[in-house]
mmCIF file of C-alpha atoms in Angstrom:
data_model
loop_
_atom_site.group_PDB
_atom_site.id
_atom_site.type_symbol
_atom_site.label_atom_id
_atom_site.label_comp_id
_atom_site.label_asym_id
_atom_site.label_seq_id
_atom_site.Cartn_x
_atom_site.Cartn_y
_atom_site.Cartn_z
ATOM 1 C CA UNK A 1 0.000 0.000 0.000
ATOM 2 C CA UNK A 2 1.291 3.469 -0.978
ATOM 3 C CA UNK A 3 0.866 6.966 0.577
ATOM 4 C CA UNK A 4 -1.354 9.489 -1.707
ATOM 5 C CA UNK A 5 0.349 12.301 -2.972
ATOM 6 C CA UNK A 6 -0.834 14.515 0.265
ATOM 7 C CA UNK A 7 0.078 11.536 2.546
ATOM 8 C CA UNK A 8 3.844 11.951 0.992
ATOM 9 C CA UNK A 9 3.877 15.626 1.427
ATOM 10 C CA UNK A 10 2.450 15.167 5.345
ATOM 11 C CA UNK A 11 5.844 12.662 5.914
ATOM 12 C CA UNK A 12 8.079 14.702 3.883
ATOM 13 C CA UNK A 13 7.093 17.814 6.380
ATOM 14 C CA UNK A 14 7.628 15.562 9.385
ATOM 15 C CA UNK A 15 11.239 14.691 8.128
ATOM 16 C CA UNK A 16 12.691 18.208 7.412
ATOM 17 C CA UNK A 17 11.301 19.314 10.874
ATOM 18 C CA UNK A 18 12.773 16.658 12.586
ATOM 19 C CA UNK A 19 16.306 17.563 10.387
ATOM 20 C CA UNK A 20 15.843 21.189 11.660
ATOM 21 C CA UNK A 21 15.231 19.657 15.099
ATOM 22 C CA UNK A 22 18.648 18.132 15.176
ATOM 23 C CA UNK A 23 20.238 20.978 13.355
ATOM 24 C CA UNK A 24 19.158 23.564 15.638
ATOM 25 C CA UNK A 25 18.580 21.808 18.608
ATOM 26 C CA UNK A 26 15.677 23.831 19.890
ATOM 27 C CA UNK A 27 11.934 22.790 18.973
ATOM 28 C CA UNK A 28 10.638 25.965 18.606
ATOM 29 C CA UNK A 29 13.493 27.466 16.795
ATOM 30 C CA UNK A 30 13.194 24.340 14.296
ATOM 31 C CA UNK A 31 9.599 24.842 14.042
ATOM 32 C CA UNK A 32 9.825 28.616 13.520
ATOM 33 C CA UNK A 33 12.087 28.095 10.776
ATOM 34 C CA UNK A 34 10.303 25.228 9.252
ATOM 35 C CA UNK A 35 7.627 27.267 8.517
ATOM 36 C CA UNK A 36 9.788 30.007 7.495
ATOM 37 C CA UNK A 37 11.083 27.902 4.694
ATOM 38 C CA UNK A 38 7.899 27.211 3.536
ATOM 39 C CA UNK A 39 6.558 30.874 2.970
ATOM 40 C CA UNK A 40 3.988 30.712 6.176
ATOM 41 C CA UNK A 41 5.999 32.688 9.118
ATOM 42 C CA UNK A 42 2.973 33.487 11.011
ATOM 43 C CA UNK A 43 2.126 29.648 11.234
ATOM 44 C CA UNK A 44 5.830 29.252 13.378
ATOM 45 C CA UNK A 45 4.766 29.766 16.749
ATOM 46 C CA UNK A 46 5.482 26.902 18.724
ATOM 47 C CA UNK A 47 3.487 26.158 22.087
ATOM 48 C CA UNK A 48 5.505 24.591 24.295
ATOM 49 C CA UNK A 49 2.934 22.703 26.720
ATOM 50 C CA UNK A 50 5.396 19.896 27.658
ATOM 51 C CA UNK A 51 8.759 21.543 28.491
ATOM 52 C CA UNK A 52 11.340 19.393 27.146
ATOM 53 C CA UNK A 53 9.066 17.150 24.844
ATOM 54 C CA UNK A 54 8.876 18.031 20.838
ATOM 55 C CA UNK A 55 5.023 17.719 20.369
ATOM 56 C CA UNK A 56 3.987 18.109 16.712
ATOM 57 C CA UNK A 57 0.479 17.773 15.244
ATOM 58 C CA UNK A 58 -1.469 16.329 11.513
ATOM 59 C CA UNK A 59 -4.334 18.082 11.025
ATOM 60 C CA UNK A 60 -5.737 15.945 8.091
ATOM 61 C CA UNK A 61 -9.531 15.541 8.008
ATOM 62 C CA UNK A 62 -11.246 12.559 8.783
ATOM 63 C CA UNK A 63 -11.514 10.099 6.246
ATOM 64 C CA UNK A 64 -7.721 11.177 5.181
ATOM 65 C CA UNK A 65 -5.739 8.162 6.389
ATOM 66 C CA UNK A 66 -4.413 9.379 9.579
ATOM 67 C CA UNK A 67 -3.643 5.894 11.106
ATOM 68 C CA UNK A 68 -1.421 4.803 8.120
ATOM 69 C CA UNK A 69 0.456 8.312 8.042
ATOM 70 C CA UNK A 70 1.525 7.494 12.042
ATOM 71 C CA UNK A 71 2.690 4.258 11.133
ATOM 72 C CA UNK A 72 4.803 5.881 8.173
ATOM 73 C CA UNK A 73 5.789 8.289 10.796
ATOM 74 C CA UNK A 74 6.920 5.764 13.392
ATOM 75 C CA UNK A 75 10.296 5.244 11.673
ATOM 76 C CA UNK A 76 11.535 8.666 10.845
ATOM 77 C CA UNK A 77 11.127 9.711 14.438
ATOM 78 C CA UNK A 78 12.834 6.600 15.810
ATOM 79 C CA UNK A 79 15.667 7.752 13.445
ATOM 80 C CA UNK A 80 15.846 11.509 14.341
ATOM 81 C CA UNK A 81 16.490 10.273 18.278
ATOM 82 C CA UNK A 82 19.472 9.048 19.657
ATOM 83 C CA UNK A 83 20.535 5.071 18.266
ATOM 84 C CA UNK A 84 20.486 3.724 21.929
ATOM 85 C CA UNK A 85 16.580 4.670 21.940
ATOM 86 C CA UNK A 86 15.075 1.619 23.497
ATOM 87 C CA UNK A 87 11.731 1.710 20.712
ATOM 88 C CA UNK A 88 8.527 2.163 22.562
ATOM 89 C CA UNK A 89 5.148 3.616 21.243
ATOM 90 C CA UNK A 90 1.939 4.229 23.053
ATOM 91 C CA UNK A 91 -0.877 4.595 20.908
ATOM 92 C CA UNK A 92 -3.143 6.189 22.552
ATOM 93 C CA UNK A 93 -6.915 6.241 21.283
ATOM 94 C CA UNK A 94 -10.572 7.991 22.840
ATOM 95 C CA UNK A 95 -12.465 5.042 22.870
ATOM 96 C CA UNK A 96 -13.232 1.066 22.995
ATOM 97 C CA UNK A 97 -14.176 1.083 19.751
ATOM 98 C CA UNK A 98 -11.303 2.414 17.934
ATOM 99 C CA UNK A 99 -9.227 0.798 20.738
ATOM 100 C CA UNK A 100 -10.462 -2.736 19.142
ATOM 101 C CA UNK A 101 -10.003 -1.328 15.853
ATOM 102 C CA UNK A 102 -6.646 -0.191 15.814
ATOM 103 C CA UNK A 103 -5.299 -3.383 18.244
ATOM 104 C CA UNK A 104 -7.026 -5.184 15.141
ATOM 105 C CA UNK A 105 -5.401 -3.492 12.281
ATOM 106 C CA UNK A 106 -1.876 -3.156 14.140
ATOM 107 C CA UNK A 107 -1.749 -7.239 15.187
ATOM 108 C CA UNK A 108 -2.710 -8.196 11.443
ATOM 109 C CA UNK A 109 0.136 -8.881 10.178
ATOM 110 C CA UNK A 110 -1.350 -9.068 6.497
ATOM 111 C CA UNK A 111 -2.908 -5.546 6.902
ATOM 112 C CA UNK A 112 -1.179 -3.177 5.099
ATOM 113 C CA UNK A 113 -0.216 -0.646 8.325
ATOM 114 C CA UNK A 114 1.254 -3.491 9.986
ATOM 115 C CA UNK A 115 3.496 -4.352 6.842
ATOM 116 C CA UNK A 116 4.431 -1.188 6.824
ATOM 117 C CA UNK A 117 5.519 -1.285 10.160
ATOM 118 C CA UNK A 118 6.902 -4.370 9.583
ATOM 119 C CA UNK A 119 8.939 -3.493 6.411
ATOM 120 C CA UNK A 120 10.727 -0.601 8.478
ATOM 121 C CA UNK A 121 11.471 -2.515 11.632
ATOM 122 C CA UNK A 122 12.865 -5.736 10.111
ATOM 123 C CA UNK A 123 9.259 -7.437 10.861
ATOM 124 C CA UNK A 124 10.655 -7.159 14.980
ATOM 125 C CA UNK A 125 7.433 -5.325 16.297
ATOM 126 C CA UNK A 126 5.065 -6.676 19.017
ATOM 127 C CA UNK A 127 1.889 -4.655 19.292
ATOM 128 C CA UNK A 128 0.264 -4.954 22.853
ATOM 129 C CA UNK A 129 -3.052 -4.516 24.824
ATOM 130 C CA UNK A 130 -3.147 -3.574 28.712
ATOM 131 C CA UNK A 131 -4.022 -6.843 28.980
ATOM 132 C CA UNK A 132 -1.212 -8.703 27.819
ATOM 133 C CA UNK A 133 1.317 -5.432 29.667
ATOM 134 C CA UNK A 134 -0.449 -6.146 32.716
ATOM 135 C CA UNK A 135 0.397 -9.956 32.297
ATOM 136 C CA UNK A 136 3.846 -9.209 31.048
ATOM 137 C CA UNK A 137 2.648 -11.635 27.597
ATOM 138 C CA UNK A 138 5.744 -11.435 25.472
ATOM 139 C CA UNK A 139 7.023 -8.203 27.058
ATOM 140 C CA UNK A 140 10.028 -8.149 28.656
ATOM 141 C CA UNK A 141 13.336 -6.166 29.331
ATOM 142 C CA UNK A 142 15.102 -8.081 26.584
ATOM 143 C CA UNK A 143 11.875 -7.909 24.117
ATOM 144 C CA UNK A 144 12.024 -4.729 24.275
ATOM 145 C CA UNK A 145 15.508 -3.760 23.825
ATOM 146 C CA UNK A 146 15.319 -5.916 20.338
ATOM 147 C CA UNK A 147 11.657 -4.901 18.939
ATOM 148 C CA UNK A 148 9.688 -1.932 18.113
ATOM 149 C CA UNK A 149 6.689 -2.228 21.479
ATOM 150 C CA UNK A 150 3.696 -1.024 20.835
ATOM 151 C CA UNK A 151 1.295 -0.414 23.245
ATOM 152 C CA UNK A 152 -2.653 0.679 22.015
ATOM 153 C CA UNK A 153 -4.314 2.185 25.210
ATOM 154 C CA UNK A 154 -7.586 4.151 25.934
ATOM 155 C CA UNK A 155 -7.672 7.557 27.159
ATOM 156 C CA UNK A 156 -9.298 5.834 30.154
ATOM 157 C CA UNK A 157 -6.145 3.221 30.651
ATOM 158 C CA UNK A 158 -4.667 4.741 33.228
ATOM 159 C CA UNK A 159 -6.620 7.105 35.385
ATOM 160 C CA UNK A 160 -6.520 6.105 38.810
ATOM 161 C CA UNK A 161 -9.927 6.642 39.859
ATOM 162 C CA UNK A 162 -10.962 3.312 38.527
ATOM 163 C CA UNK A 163 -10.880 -0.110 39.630
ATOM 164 C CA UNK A 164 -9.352 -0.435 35.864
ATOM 165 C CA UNK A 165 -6.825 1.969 36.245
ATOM 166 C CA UNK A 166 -6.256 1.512 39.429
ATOM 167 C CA UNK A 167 -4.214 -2.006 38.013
ATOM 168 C CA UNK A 168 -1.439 0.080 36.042
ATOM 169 C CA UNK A 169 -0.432 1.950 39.603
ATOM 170 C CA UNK A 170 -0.096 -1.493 41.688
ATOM 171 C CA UNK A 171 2.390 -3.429 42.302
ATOM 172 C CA UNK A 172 2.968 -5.792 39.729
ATOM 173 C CA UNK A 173 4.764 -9.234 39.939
ATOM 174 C CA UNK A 174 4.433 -9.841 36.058
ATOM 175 C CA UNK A 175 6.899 -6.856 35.286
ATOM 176 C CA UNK A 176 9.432 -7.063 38.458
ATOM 177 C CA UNK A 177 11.945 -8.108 36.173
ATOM 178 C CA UNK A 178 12.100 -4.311 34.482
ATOM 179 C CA UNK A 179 12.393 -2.915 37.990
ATOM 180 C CA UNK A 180 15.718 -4.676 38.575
ATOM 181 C CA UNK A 181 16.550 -3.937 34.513
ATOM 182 C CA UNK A 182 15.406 -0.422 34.895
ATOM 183 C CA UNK A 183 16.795 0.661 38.591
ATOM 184 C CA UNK A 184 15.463 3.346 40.245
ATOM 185 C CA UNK A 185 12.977 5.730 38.272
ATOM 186 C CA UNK A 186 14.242 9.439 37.701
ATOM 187 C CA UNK A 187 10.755 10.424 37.429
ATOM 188 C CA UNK A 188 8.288 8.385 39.859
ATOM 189 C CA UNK A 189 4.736 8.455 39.176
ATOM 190 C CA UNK A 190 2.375 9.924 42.421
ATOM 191 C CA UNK A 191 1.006 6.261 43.933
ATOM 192 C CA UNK A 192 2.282 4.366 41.224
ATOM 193 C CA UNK A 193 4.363 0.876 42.633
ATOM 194 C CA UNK A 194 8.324 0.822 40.882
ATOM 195 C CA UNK A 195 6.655 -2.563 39.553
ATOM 196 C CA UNK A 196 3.836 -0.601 38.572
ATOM 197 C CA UNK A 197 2.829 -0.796 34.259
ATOM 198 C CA UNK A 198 2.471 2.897 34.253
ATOM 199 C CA UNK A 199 5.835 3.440 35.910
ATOM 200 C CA UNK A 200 7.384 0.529 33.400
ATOM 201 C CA UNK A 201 6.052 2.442 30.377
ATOM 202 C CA UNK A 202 7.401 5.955 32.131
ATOM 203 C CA UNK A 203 10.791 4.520 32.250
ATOM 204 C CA UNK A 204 10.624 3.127 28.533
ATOM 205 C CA UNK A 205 10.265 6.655 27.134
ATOM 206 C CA UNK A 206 7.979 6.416 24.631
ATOM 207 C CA UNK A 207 7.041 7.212 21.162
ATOM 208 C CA UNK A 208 3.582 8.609 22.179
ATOM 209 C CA UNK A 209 0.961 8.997 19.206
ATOM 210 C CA UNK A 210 -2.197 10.546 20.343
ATOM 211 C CA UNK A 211 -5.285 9.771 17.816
ATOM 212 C CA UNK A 212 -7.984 12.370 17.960
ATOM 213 C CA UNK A 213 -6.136 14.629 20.291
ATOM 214 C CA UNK A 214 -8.622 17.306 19.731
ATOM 215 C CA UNK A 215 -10.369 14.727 22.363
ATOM 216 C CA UNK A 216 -7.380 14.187 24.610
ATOM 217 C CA UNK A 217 -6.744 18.059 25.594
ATOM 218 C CA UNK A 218 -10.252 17.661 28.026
ATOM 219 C CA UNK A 219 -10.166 13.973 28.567
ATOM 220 C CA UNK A 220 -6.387 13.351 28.511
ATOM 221 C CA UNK A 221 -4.609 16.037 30.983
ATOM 222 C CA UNK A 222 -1.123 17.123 30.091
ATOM 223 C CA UNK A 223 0.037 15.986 33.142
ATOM 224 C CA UNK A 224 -1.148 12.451 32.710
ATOM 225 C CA UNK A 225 0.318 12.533 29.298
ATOM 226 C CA UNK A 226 3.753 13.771 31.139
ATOM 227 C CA UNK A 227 3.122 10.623 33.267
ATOM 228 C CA UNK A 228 4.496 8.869 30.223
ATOM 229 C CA UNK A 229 7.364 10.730 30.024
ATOM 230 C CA UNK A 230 7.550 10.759 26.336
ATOM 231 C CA UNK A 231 10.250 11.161 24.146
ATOM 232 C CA UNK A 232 8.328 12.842 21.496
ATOM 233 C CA UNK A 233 4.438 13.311 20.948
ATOM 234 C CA UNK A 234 2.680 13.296 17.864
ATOM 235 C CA UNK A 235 -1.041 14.524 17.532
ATOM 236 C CA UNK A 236 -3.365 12.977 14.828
ATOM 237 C CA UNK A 237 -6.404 15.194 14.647
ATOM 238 C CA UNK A 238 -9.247 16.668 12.143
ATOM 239 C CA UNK A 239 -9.391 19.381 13.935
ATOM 240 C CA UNK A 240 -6.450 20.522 16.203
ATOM 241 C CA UNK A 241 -6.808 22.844 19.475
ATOM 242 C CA UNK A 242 -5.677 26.169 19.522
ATOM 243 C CA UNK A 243 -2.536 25.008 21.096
ATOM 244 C CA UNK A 244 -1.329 22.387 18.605
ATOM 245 C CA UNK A 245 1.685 22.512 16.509
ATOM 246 C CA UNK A 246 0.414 21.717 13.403
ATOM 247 C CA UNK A 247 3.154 20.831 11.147
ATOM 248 C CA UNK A 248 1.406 19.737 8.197
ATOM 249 C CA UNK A 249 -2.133 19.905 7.454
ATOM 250 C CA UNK A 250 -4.484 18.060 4.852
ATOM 251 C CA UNK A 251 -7.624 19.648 3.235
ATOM 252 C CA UNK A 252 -10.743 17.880 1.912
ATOM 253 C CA UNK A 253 -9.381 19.195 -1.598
ATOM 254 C CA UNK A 254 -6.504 17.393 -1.574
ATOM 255 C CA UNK A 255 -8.614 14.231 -0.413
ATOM 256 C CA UNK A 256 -11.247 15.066 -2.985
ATOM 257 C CA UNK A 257 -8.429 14.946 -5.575
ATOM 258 C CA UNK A 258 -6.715 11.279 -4.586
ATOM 259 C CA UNK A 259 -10.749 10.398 -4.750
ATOM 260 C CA UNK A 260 -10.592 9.864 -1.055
ATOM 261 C CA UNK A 261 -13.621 11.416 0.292
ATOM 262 C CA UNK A 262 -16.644 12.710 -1.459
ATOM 263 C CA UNK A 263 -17.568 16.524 -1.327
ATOM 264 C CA UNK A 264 -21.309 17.918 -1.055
ATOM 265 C CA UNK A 265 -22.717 18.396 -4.417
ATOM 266 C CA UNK A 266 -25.250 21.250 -4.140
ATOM 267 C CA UNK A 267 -27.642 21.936 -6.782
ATOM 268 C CA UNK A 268 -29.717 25.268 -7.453
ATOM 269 C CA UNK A 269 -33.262 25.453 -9.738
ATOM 270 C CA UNK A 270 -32.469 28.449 -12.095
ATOM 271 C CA UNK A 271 -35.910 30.551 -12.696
ATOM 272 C CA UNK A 272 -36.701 30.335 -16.882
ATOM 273 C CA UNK A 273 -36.476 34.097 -17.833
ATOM 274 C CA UNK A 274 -39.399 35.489 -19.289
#
């Protein structure tokens, strides 16, 4: 399966941002001059909500292929961070259905996003529910030092005020092994057990990919997301919130054009002239 032309363009943006990224080595310099080069200066204001954290946005509408442009994305990333980058992604997603439909499409290993996947990660990848993390199913210190991990969560995963979530804080038997791996965290989670998933993923450093973030600014607080201490955070959103960093952006043209979506047709009666 290829990227459309518009899909290209969204990953080609991606790439020269993260280049200016590691040129400059400033996010908001990179992303101020990013859009510099491309004519659109007033578009360069970065918003630094998670100090420390290079958060970047697709605004491409719905209908426009935004899970298979994350899973193209997955790889340049990876390569724009140091090599020693243990490769971790949380996929984060707003509800049960698309949480079944995304652990679907990512575990199928004849579905085109997982080939792709596949194709750039040397077929090594592991995708994972909370399930299986909570029961340590194939995940492991030395699993994850040799795969791309990738975890698909629900907004809801982890908040503590739910029997649910209350599992991802406790102390977990299934996952000791990382806490001798993994030593001491640098950044503890409030309540959460060293043995604890959420404070296993924390330590991982994660890739995290945020589908329909335009959901996750009032469901998903920052500092939850910050519980994840991510190495990088990439929004995937029809319709991004004022304080998104949009670095490329889709319109239902463009979809219209690669005959991916079907505009309103509207047609008028003309009165006959007398």
């Amino acid at each position: 399966m290829e990227l459309k032309s518009y899909q290209k363009k969204v990953i080609k943006d991606l790439v020269r941002y993260l280049e200016l990224m590691n040129e400059t080595k400033n996010y908001a310099v990179a992303f101020r001059q990013f859009w510099y080069e491309v004519s659109a200066p007033s578009l360069g204001k970065y918003q630094d909500i998670m100090p420390g954290v290079p958060n970047l946005c697709f605004k491409v509408p719905t209908g426009g292929g935004k899970t298979f442009m994350a899973c193209n994305a997955i790889r340049p990333i990876f390569d724009a961070l140091p090599v020693t980058k243990t490769k971790t992604v949380v996929w984060l997603v707003p509800s049960d259905a698309i949480l079944t439909q995304t652990v679907q499409t990512l575990k199928d290993t004849y579905h085109p996003y997982r080939q792709k996947i596949d194709v750039d990660f040397g077929s090594r990848v592991e995708v994972y529910t909370k399930q299986e993390l909570l029961n340590g199913q194939n995940f492991s210190p030395t699993a994850v030092t040799e795969q791309l991990s990738i975890m698909v969560l629900s907004y809801d995963s982890f908040r503590s005020r739910g029997k649910e979530g209350l599992k991802a804080y406790q102390e977990n038997s299934n996952l000791a092994e990382f806490a001798k791996v993994l030593g001491k965290p640098e950044q503890p989670i409030e309540k959460a057990d060293e043995t604890a998933l959420f404070q296993i993923i924390n330590q991982l450093n994660p890739l995290v990919i945020v589908d329909e973030s335009h959901h996750a600014r009032s469901e998903l607080s920052i500092e939850m997301l910050a519980n994840f201490n991510p190495c990088f955070v990439l929004d995937l959103t029809a319709t991004p919130k004022a304080e998104s960093n949009i670095i490329s952006y889709v319109d239902a043209v463009q979809l219209k054009t690669e005959h991916m979506v079907k505009l309103p047709v509207i047609v008028y009666n003309r009165n006959k002239q007398t």
